[in-house]
Coordinates of C-alpha atoms in Angstrom, one line a residue:
M1 CA 66.0 91.0 89.6
A2 CA 69.6 90.7 88.5
K3 CA 71.0 87.2 88.5
L4 CA 74.1 86.9 90.7
T5 CA 76.3 83.8 90.5
K6 CA 76.6 81.4 93.4
R7 CA 80.2 82.6 93.9
Q8 CA 79.2 86.2 94.0
I9 CA 76.5 85.5 96.6
E10 CA 79.0 83.5 98.7
T11 CA 81.4 86.4 98.5
L12 CA 78.8 88.9 99.5
Q13 CA 77.8 86.7 102.5
L14 CA 81.4 86.5 103.7
L15 CA 81.7 90.3 103.4
W16 CA 78.4 90.7 105.3
D17 CA 79.8 88.3 108.0
G18 CA 82.7 90.7 108.5
Y19 CA 85.4 89.1 106.5
E20 CA 87.8 91.4 104.7
Y21 CA 88.6 90.8 101.0
K22 CA 91.8 88.9 101.8
E23 CA 90.0 86.7 104.4
A24 CA 87.1 86.0 102.0
A25 CA 89.7 85.0 99.4
D26 CA 91.3 82.6 101.8
K27 CA 87.9 81.1 102.7
L28 CA 87.0 80.6 99.1
C29 CA 90.5 79.3 98.1
V30 CA 90.9 82.0 95.5
A31 CA 93.2 85.0 94.9
H32 CA 92.5 88.3 96.6
R33 CA 92.0 89.9 93.1
T34 CA 89.4 87.2 92.3
V35 CA 87.2 88.3 95.2
H36 CA 87.4 91.9 93.8
G37 CA 86.4 90.5 90.4
Y38 CA 83.4 88.7 91.9
I39 CA 82.2 92.0 93.5
D40 CA 83.0 94.1 90.4
A41 CA 81.0 91.7 88.3
A42 CA 78.1 91.7 90.7
R43 CA 78.1 95.5 90.8
Q44 CA 78.1 95.6 87.0
T45 CA 75.2 93.0 86.8
T46 CA 73.1 94.9 89.2
G47 CA 74.1 98.5 88.3
I48 CA 75.0 99.2 91.9
R49 CA 78.0 101.4 92.4
N50 CA 79.4 100.4 95.8
T51 CA 79.8 97.3 97.9
V52 CA 77.7 98.5 100.8
S53 CA 74.7 99.1 98.6
L54 CA 75.3 95.8 96.9
I55 CA 75.2 94.0 100.2
R56 CA 72.1 95.9 101.1
Y57 CA 70.6 94.8 97.8
A58 CA 71.5 91.1 98.5
L59 CA 70.0 91.3 102.0
G60 CA 66.8 92.9 100.6
K61 CA 66.4 90.1 98.0
G62 CA 67.1 87.4 100.5
L63 CA 70.2 86.3 98.8
I64 CA 72.3 86.5 102.0
E65 CA 71.3 86.6 105.6

């Protein structure tokens, strides 16, 4: 299993909860581009190409609920 950072997991959880990237950035107190960076790094770590599949992966591994 690919190791995602705590921040990447928090970001995926917010996206799963229905937040948009900008809203997730506000919740995490980071810039909008930083959220994109978290997701891009998570995709690169896992080899998954899109965010929906990445969220599905995180759900399947029990990283988010």
